């Protein structure tokens, strides 16, 4: 993603300033690299975690068998409290794990804190990484240095009601313009439904509209970005999704509305599949890639997901890197897909699981069409926590500000965040 001139220098300076020290307290490069002993691993606790635990146990068993005298202890931590726990671990190496799972938007912040080990050499020498999705690799890379291995990826596509489309003689939209028109037709025919469920707090559902119009998160006040913001915010109104009800909705709210049969369409992730299957629309829906501006194009989706990294403070660096690779390997990612439905970050493994499970194909096609990612900077954490983008969307849909006014204010806030990131 090309950065505007006014931010390029800021990001370059921030990346340099945020680079971790090459040695220091707890840095394994200045200490021990033990070849046996106990390794601690922190992974995220999922809803219905048992299948994940079984898949991880299989990896751990293989690791312990390959390394005599090792004992791996896995702890599953809540995603909601990860920031506090990981920060504390960085500050207290004695209590820190050796290997962690972390959100791919957390990479730059953890690098700034000096907590993650540089594994560039091992990553580049790993034969499997030749098939790593480019966007997934970006999510573990800061200033050209690799700080982990991609674990799984998640993207969003367009869910739509097949029964409703048949009843109203509608076709899946081929462009974002047709999407808006189709949404309004559904609402007009069925006033009790949202045509397309949208949310003013649904940041990752709105981003594809921005990117499809040529906009950039680092240039929200550009003409292209404003077109994208306008395309998304125009969907809030009595003719589709009333602002009074939809301005405060997030991604989970929109998927819940669709699953409950209250919307004709919704932008949802591959990870939303189980929730929709458990809803009233089971057997009455299909999924296609979210279309772009031109017929036949796909709107760039945000490539979310998680990574596996090694802490800089580990006293078992060689073992920790091997465990990282095993957890994030092709075999393990396929097993994790079978256990939890998480999409692999390896392109060849994704093709394999898409052939195995038809529901995956629209999401794999979305990934193949090209995805985008948030700016790889510690500043993103401040932007996200500060609700800069939801505030921007909500100011427009509520009528408090124009698109130009809201995007201009949001751009200034983001500039300030990036400027102070170092």
Coordinates of C-alpha atoms in Angstrom, one line a residue:
X1 CA 0.0 0.0 0.0
X2 CA 1.6 3.3 -1.1
X3 CA 1.8 5.8 1.6
X4 CA 1.1 9.5 1.1
X5 CA 4.1 11.8 1.1
X6 CA 3.1 13.6 4.3
X7 CA 3.2 10.3 6.3
X8 CA 6.0 8.4 4.6
X9 CA 8.7 10.2 6.5
X10 CA 6.8 10.0 9.8
X11 CA 6.4 6.2 9.4
X12 CA 10.1 5.8 8.4
X13 CA 11.2 7.7 11.5
X14 CA 8.7 5.8 13.7
X15 CA 9.9 2.5 12.4
X16 CA 13.5 3.4 13.2
X17 CA 12.7 4.8 16.6
X18 CA 10.5 1.8 17.5
X19 CA 13.0 -0.9 16.6
X20 CA 13.9 -2.9 19.7
X21 CA 17.3 -2.9 21.2
X22 CA 19.6 -5.7 20.0
X23 CA 20.3 -6.8 23.6
X24 CA 19.1 -6.0 27.1
X25 CA 17.5 -7.6 30.2
X26 CA 16.1 -10.9 29.4
X27 CA 17.3 -10.9 25.8
X28 CA 18.2 -14.4 24.8
X29 CA 20.8 -13.2 22.4
X30 CA 22.8 -12.0 25.4
X31 CA 21.9 -15.0 27.6
X32 CA 21.3 -18.7 27.4
X33 CA 19.8 -21.0 24.7
X34 CA 19.0 -24.1 26.7
X35 CA 18.2 -27.3 24.7
X36 CA 15.9 -28.9 27.3
X37 CA 13.6 -27.9 30.1
X38 CA 10.1 -26.3 30.3
X39 CA 8.7 -24.1 27.6
X40 CA 5.6 -22.0 28.4
X41 CA 3.1 -21.1 25.6
X42 CA 0.2 -18.6 25.7
X43 CA -2.5 -19.2 23.2
X44 CA -5.9 -17.5 22.9
X45 CA -9.0 -19.0 24.5
X46 CA -11.7 -19.5 21.9
X47 CA -15.4 -20.0 22.2
X48 CA -15.7 -23.8 22.3
X49 CA -11.9 -24.2 22.8
X50 CA -11.7 -28.0 23.1
X51 CA -11.1 -28.7 19.4
X52 CA -8.3 -26.2 19.4
X53 CA -6.7 -27.8 22.5
X54 CA -6.8 -31.2 20.8
X55 CA -5.1 -29.8 17.7
X56 CA -2.4 -28.0 19.7
X57 CA -1.9 -31.1 21.9
X58 CA -1.0 -33.1 18.8
X59 CA 1.7 -30.6 17.8
X60 CA 3.1 -30.5 21.4
X61 CA 3.3 -34.2 21.6
X62 CA 5.3 -34.3 18.4
X63 CA 7.6 -31.6 19.7
X64 CA 8.2 -33.2 23.0
X65 CA 8.9 -36.5 21.3
X66 CA 11.5 -34.9 19.0
X67 CA 13.2 -33.1 21.9
X68 CA 14.1 -35.3 24.8
X69 CA 13.9 -33.6 28.2
X70 CA 11.4 -30.9 27.1
X71 CA 8.0 -30.2 28.7
X72 CA 5.6 -27.8 27.0
X73 CA 3.0 -26.1 29.2
X74 CA 0.2 -24.4 27.3
X75 CA -2.1 -21.8 28.9
X76 CA -5.1 -20.4 27.1
X77 CA -5.7 -16.7 27.9
X78 CA -8.7 -14.5 27.2
X79 CA -8.3 -12.3 24.1
X80 CA -9.9 -9.4 25.9
X81 CA -7.1 -9.2 28.6
X82 CA -4.2 -10.0 26.3
X83 CA -2.8 -6.5 26.2
X84 CA -2.3 -6.3 30.0
X85 CA -0.9 -9.8 30.3
X86 CA 1.5 -9.5 27.4
X87 CA 2.7 -6.1 28.5
X88 CA 3.4 -7.5 32.0
X89 CA 5.3 -10.4 30.5
X90 CA 7.5 -8.0 28.5
X91 CA 8.3 -6.2 31.7
X92 CA 9.0 -9.3 33.8
X93 CA 10.9 -11.9 31.7
X94 CA 11.1 -14.3 34.6
X95 CA 7.3 -14.9 34.4
X96 CA 7.0 -14.5 30.6
X97 CA 6.1 -17.4 28.2
X98 CA 8.5 -18.5 25.5
X99 CA 6.0 -18.6 22.7
X100 CA 2.8 -16.5 22.3
X101 CA -0.2 -16.2 19.9
X102 CA -1.0 -12.6 19.1
X103 CA -3.4 -10.6 16.9
X104 CA -1.8 -9.5 13.7
X105 CA -2.7 -5.9 14.3
X106 CA -0.6 -6.1 17.6
X107 CA 2.7 -6.8 15.8
X108 CA 4.1 -3.3 15.6
X109 CA 3.1 -2.4 19.1
X110 CA 4.8 -5.5 20.6
X111 CA 7.9 -4.8 18.5
X112 CA 8.0 -1.2 19.9
X113 CA 7.8 -2.6 23.4
X114 CA 10.8 -4.8 22.6
X115 CA 9.1 -8.0 23.4
X116 CA 9.3 -10.1 20.2
X117 CA 12.3 -11.9 18.9
X118 CA 13.7 -11.3 15.4
X119 CA 13.1 -14.6 13.6
X120 CA 13.9 -13.4 10.1
X121 CA 16.7 -15.9 9.4
X122 CA 14.7 -18.9 10.5
X123 CA 11.5 -17.7 8.7
X124 CA 13.4 -17.2 5.4
X125 CA 15.2 -20.6 5.7
X126 CA 11.9 -22.4 6.4
X127 CA 10.9 -24.1 3.1
X128 CA 7.1 -23.9 3.8
X129 CA 7.1 -20.1 3.9
X130 CA 7.5 -19.8 0.1
X131 CA 3.7 -20.5 0.0
X132 CA 2.8 -17.9 2.7
X133 CA 0.2 -15.4 1.6
X134 CA 2.0 -12.0 1.0
X135 CA -0.4 -10.1 3.3
X136 CA 0.1 -12.6 6.0
X137 CA 3.8 -12.1 5.8
X138 CA 3.3 -8.4 6.1
X139 CA 1.4 -8.9 9.3
X140 CA 4.6 -10.3 11.0
X141 CA 7.0 -7.9 9.5
X142 CA 8.1 -4.5 10.8
X143 CA 10.7 -2.4 9.0
X144 CA 11.8 -5.5 7.0
X145 CA 12.3 -7.7 10.1
X146 CA 10.1 -10.8 10.7
X147 CA 8.8 -11.2 14.3
X148 CA 6.8 -14.4 14.1
X149 CA 4.9 -16.8 11.8
X150 CA 1.3 -16.3 10.5
X151 CA -1.1 -18.7 12.2
X152 CA -4.4 -18.1 10.5
X153 CA -6.2 -15.5 8.4
X154 CA -9.7 -14.2 8.4
X155 CA -11.6 -12.2 5.7
X156 CA -15.1 -11.0 5.1
X157 CA -17.5 -11.6 2.2
X158 CA -21.1 -11.0 1.4
X159 CA -23.8 -13.2 2.9
X160 CA -27.2 -13.0 1.2
X161 CA -30.6 -14.7 1.6
X162 CA -31.2 -17.0 -1.3
X163 CA -34.9 -17.4 -0.5
X164 CA -35.5 -13.7 -0.5
X165 CA -33.5 -13.2 -3.7
X166 CA -35.5 -15.8 -5.4
X167 CA -38.8 -14.4 -4.2
X168 CA -37.9 -10.8 -5.3
X169 CA -36.2 -12.0 -8.5
X170 CA -32.8 -10.5 -7.5
X171 CA -29.3 -11.5 -8.5
X172 CA -26.2 -11.3 -6.3
X173 CA -24.8 -7.8 -6.8
X174 CA -21.8 -7.4 -9.2
X175 CA -20.7 -4.0 -8.0
X176 CA -20.9 -1.8 -4.9
X177 CA -23.4 0.3 -6.8
X178 CA -25.6 -2.7 -7.4
X179 CA -25.2 -3.7 -3.8
X180 CA -26.7 -0.4 -2.6
X181 CA -29.5 -0.7 -5.2
X182 CA -30.3 -4.3 -4.2
X183 CA -30.3 -3.4 -0.5
X184 CA -32.9 -0.7 -1.1
X185 CA -35.1 -3.0 -3.2
X186 CA -35.1 -5.5 -0.4
X187 CA -36.0 -2.8 2.2
X188 CA -38.8 -1.5 -0.1
X189 CA -40.3 -4.9 -0.5
X190 CA -39.8 -6.0 3.1
X191 CA -39.9 -2.9 5.3
X192 CA -39.3 -5.0 8.4
X193 CA -35.9 -6.1 7.2
X194 CA -32.6 -4.3 6.7
X195 CA -31.6 -4.6 3.0
X196 CA -27.9 -4.8 3.9
X197 CA -27.1 -4.8 7.6
X198 CA -24.4 -2.2 8.2
X199 CA -22.9 -0.7 11.4
X200 CA -21.4 2.6 12.2
X201 CA -19.0 0.8 14.6
X202 CA -18.2 -2.0 12.0
X203 CA -14.7 -0.8 11.1
X204 CA -13.6 -3.9 9.3
X205 CA -16.8 -4.1 7.3
X206 CA -16.5 -0.5 6.1
X207 CA -12.8 -0.7 5.1
X208 CA -13.5 -2.6 1.8
X209 CA -15.6 0.3 0.6
X210 CA -12.7 2.7 1.3
X211 CA -10.1 0.5 -0.4
X212 CA -12.4 -0.4 -3.4
X213 CA -12.6 3.3 -4.3
X214 CA -8.8 3.7 -4.1
X215 CA -8.8 5.2 -0.6
X216 CA -6.2 4.7 2.1
X217 CA -6.4 4.6 5.8
X218 CA -3.3 6.9 6.0
X219 CA -5.0 9.5 3.7
X220 CA -8.6 9.6 4.9
X221 CA -9.1 13.1 3.6
X222 CA -8.1 12.3 0.0
X223 CA -10.8 12.4 -2.7
X224 CA -10.7 8.6 -3.2
X225 CA -11.0 7.9 0.5
X226 CA -14.0 10.3 0.8
X227 CA -15.7 8.5 -2.1
X228 CA -15.4 5.2 -0.2
X229 CA -16.6 6.8 3.1
X230 CA -19.6 8.3 1.2
X231 CA -20.4 4.9 -0.4
X232 CA -20.5 3.2 3.0
X233 CA -22.3 5.9 5.0
X234 CA -25.0 6.3 2.2
X235 CA -26.2 2.9 3.3
X236 CA -27.5 4.3 6.6
X237 CA -31.0 5.6 6.2
X238 CA -34.7 4.6 6.3
X239 CA -34.4 3.1 2.8
X240 CA -31.9 0.4 4.0
X241 CA -30.6 0.5 7.6
X242 CA -31.9 3.4 9.7
X243 CA -29.2 5.4 11.3
X244 CA -31.0 5.5 14.6
X245 CA -30.7 1.7 14.8
X246 CA -27.6 1.0 12.8
X247 CA -25.2 3.8 13.7
X248 CA -24.1 2.0 16.9
X249 CA -24.0 -1.5 15.5
X250 CA -20.7 -3.4 15.2
X251 CA -19.7 -6.5 13.2
X252 CA -21.3 -9.0 15.6
X253 CA -24.5 -7.0 15.5
X254 CA -24.8 -7.1 11.7
X255 CA -24.1 -10.8 11.5
X256 CA -26.5 -11.5 14.4
X257 CA -29.2 -9.6 12.5
X258 CA -28.6 -11.6 9.4
X259 CA -28.5 -14.9 11.2
X260 CA -31.8 -14.0 12.9
X261 CA -33.5 -13.4 9.6
X262 CA -33.7 -9.6 10.0
X263 CA -31.5 -8.6 7.0
X264 CA -31.3 -9.6 3.4
X265 CA -27.6 -9.2 3.3
X266 CA -24.6 -8.7 5.6
X267 CA -20.8 -8.5 5.4
X268 CA -19.5 -11.3 7.5
X269 CA -16.3 -13.4 7.9
X270 CA -15.5 -17.0 7.3
X271 CA -15.5 -17.1 11.1
X272 CA -19.2 -16.0 11.1
X273 CA -20.2 -19.3 9.3
X274 CA -21.0 -21.2 12.5
X275 CA -23.2 -18.4 13.9
X276 CA -25.2 -18.1 10.7
X277 CA -25.6 -21.9 10.5
X278 CA -27.0 -21.8 14.0
X279 CA -29.5 -19.1 13.1
X280 CA -32.9 -18.9 11.4
X281 CA -31.5 -18.6 7.9
X282 CA -29.7 -22.0 7.9
X283 CA -30.1 -23.5 4.5
X284 CA -31.5 -20.3 3.0
X285 CA -28.3 -18.3 2.4
X286 CA -25.2 -18.2 0.2
X287 CA -21.9 -16.3 0.2
X288 CA -20.1 -14.4 -2.6
X289 CA -17.1 -12.1 -2.5
X290 CA -18.0 -8.5 -1.7
X291 CA -17.9 -6.8 -5.2
X292 CA -15.8 -3.9 -6.0
X293 CA -16.5 -0.7 -8.0
X294 CA -16.3 -2.4 -11.4
X295 CA -18.2 -5.5 -12.5
X296 CA -16.2 -8.6 -11.9
X297 CA -14.0 -7.0 -9.3
X298 CA -13.7 -7.8 -5.6
X299 CA -13.5 -5.2 -2.9
X300 CA -10.2 -5.6 -1.0
X301 CA -10.9 -7.1 2.3
X302 CA -9.0 -6.6 5.6
X303 CA -6.8 -9.6 6.2
X304 CA -7.3 -10.3 9.9
X305 CA -6.0 -13.2 11.8
X306 CA -3.4 -14.2 14.4
X307 CA 0.3 -15.0 14.5
X308 CA 2.7 -17.1 16.6
X309 CA 5.8 -15.4 18.0
X310 CA 8.8 -16.1 20.2
X311 CA 9.5 -13.7 23.1
X312 CA 12.9 -12.0 23.1
X313 CA 13.3 -13.0 26.8
X314 CA 13.2 -16.8 26.2
X315 CA 16.2 -18.8 27.4
X316 CA 15.2 -21.6 24.9
X317 CA 15.4 -19.7 21.7
X318 CA 16.2 -22.6 19.4
X319 CA 13.5 -24.8 20.9
X320 CA 11.0 -21.9 21.0
X321 CA 11.5 -21.2 17.3
X322 CA 11.0 -24.8 16.4
X323 CA 7.8 -24.9 18.4
X324 CA 6.6 -21.8 16.7
X325 CA 7.2 -23.4 13.3
X326 CA 5.5 -26.6 14.3
X327 CA 2.4 -24.7 15.6
X328 CA 2.2 -22.6 12.4
X329 CA 3.2 -25.3 9.9
X330 CA 1.1 -26.4 7.0
X331 CA 0.1 -29.6 8.7
X332 CA -0.9 -27.8 11.9
X333 CA -2.9 -25.1 10.0
X334 CA -4.9 -27.7 8.2
X335 CA -5.6 -29.4 11.5
X336 CA -6.6 -26.1 13.0
X337 CA -9.0 -25.5 10.1
X338 CA -10.6 -28.9 10.6
X339 CA -10.9 -28.2 14.3
X340 CA -11.9 -24.5 14.4
X341 CA -12.5 -23.4 10.8
X342 CA -9.6 -20.9 10.8
X343 CA -8.3 -20.2 7.3
X344 CA -4.7 -21.2 6.6
X345 CA -2.1 -18.6 5.7
X346 CA -0.5 -20.9 3.1
X347 CA -2.1 -20.5 -0.3
X348 CA -1.7 -24.1 -1.3
X349 CA -3.3 -25.3 2.0
X350 CA -6.2 -22.9 1.5
X351 CA -6.9 -24.3 -2.0
X352 CA -6.9 -27.8 -0.4
X353 CA -9.4 -26.9 2.3
X354 CA -11.6 -25.0 -0.1
X355 CA -12.0 -28.2 -2.2
X356 CA -12.8 -30.0 1.0
X357 CA -15.4 -27.5 2.3
X358 CA -17.4 -25.5 -0.3
X359 CA -18.4 -22.7 2.1
X360 CA -14.7 -21.7 2.2
X361 CA -14.5 -20.9 -1.5
X362 CA -15.9 -17.3 -1.5
X363 CA -13.4 -16.4 1.2
X364 CA -10.5 -18.0 -0.6
X365 CA -11.5 -16.2 -3.7
X366 CA -11.5 -12.9 -1.7
X367 CA -8.0 -13.6 -0.5
X368 CA -6.8 -14.5 -4.0
X369 CA -8.2 -11.2 -5.3
X370 CA -5.9 -9.2 -3.0
X371 CA -6.4 -8.0 0.5
X372 CA -5.3 -5.0 2.6
X373 CA -3.9 -4.5 6.1
X374 CA -3.8 -1.7 8.6
X375 CA -0.6 0.4 8.8
X376 CA 2.2 -1.7 10.4
X377 CA 2.9 0.9 13.2
X378 CA 2.5 1.0 16.9
X379 CA 0.3 4.0 16.2
X380 CA -2.5 1.8 15.0
X381 CA -3.2 0.6 18.5
X382 CA -3.9 4.2 19.6
X383 CA -6.0 4.8 16.5
X384 CA -8.0 1.7 17.2
X385 CA -8.4 2.3 20.9
X386 CA -9.4 5.9 20.2
X387 CA -12.3 4.8 18.0
X388 CA -11.1 7.2 15.3
X389 CA -12.8 5.4 12.4
X390 CA -16.1 4.5 14.1
X391 CA -16.4 8.1 15.3
X392 CA -15.8 9.3 11.7
X393 CA -18.6 7.0 10.3
X394 CA -21.0 7.9 13.1
X395 CA -20.5 11.6 12.7
X396 CA -21.5 11.3 9.0
X397 CA -24.5 9.0 9.4
X398 CA -25.8 11.1 12.3
X399 CA -25.6 14.2 10.2
X400 CA -23.3 15.9 12.7
X401 CA -20.6 16.4 10.1
X402 CA -20.2 16.2 6.4
X403 CA -18.0 13.5 4.8
X404 CA -15.3 16.2 4.2
X405 CA -15.5 17.4 7.8
X406 CA -15.5 14.0 9.4
X407 CA -12.7 12.6 7.2
X408 CA -10.6 15.7 7.7
X409 CA -10.8 15.5 11.5
X410 CA -10.1 11.7 11.4
X411 CA -7.1 12.3 9.2
X412 CA -5.7 14.8 11.6
X413 CA -6.1 12.4 14.6
X414 CA -4.3 9.7 12.7
X415 CA -1.5 12.0 11.7
X416 CA -1.1 12.9 15.3
X417 CA -1.0 9.2 16.4
X418 CA 1.6 8.3 13.7
X419 CA 3.6 11.4 14.6
X420 CA 3.9 10.4 18.2
X421 CA 4.4 6.7 17.6
X422 CA 8.1 6.9 18.1

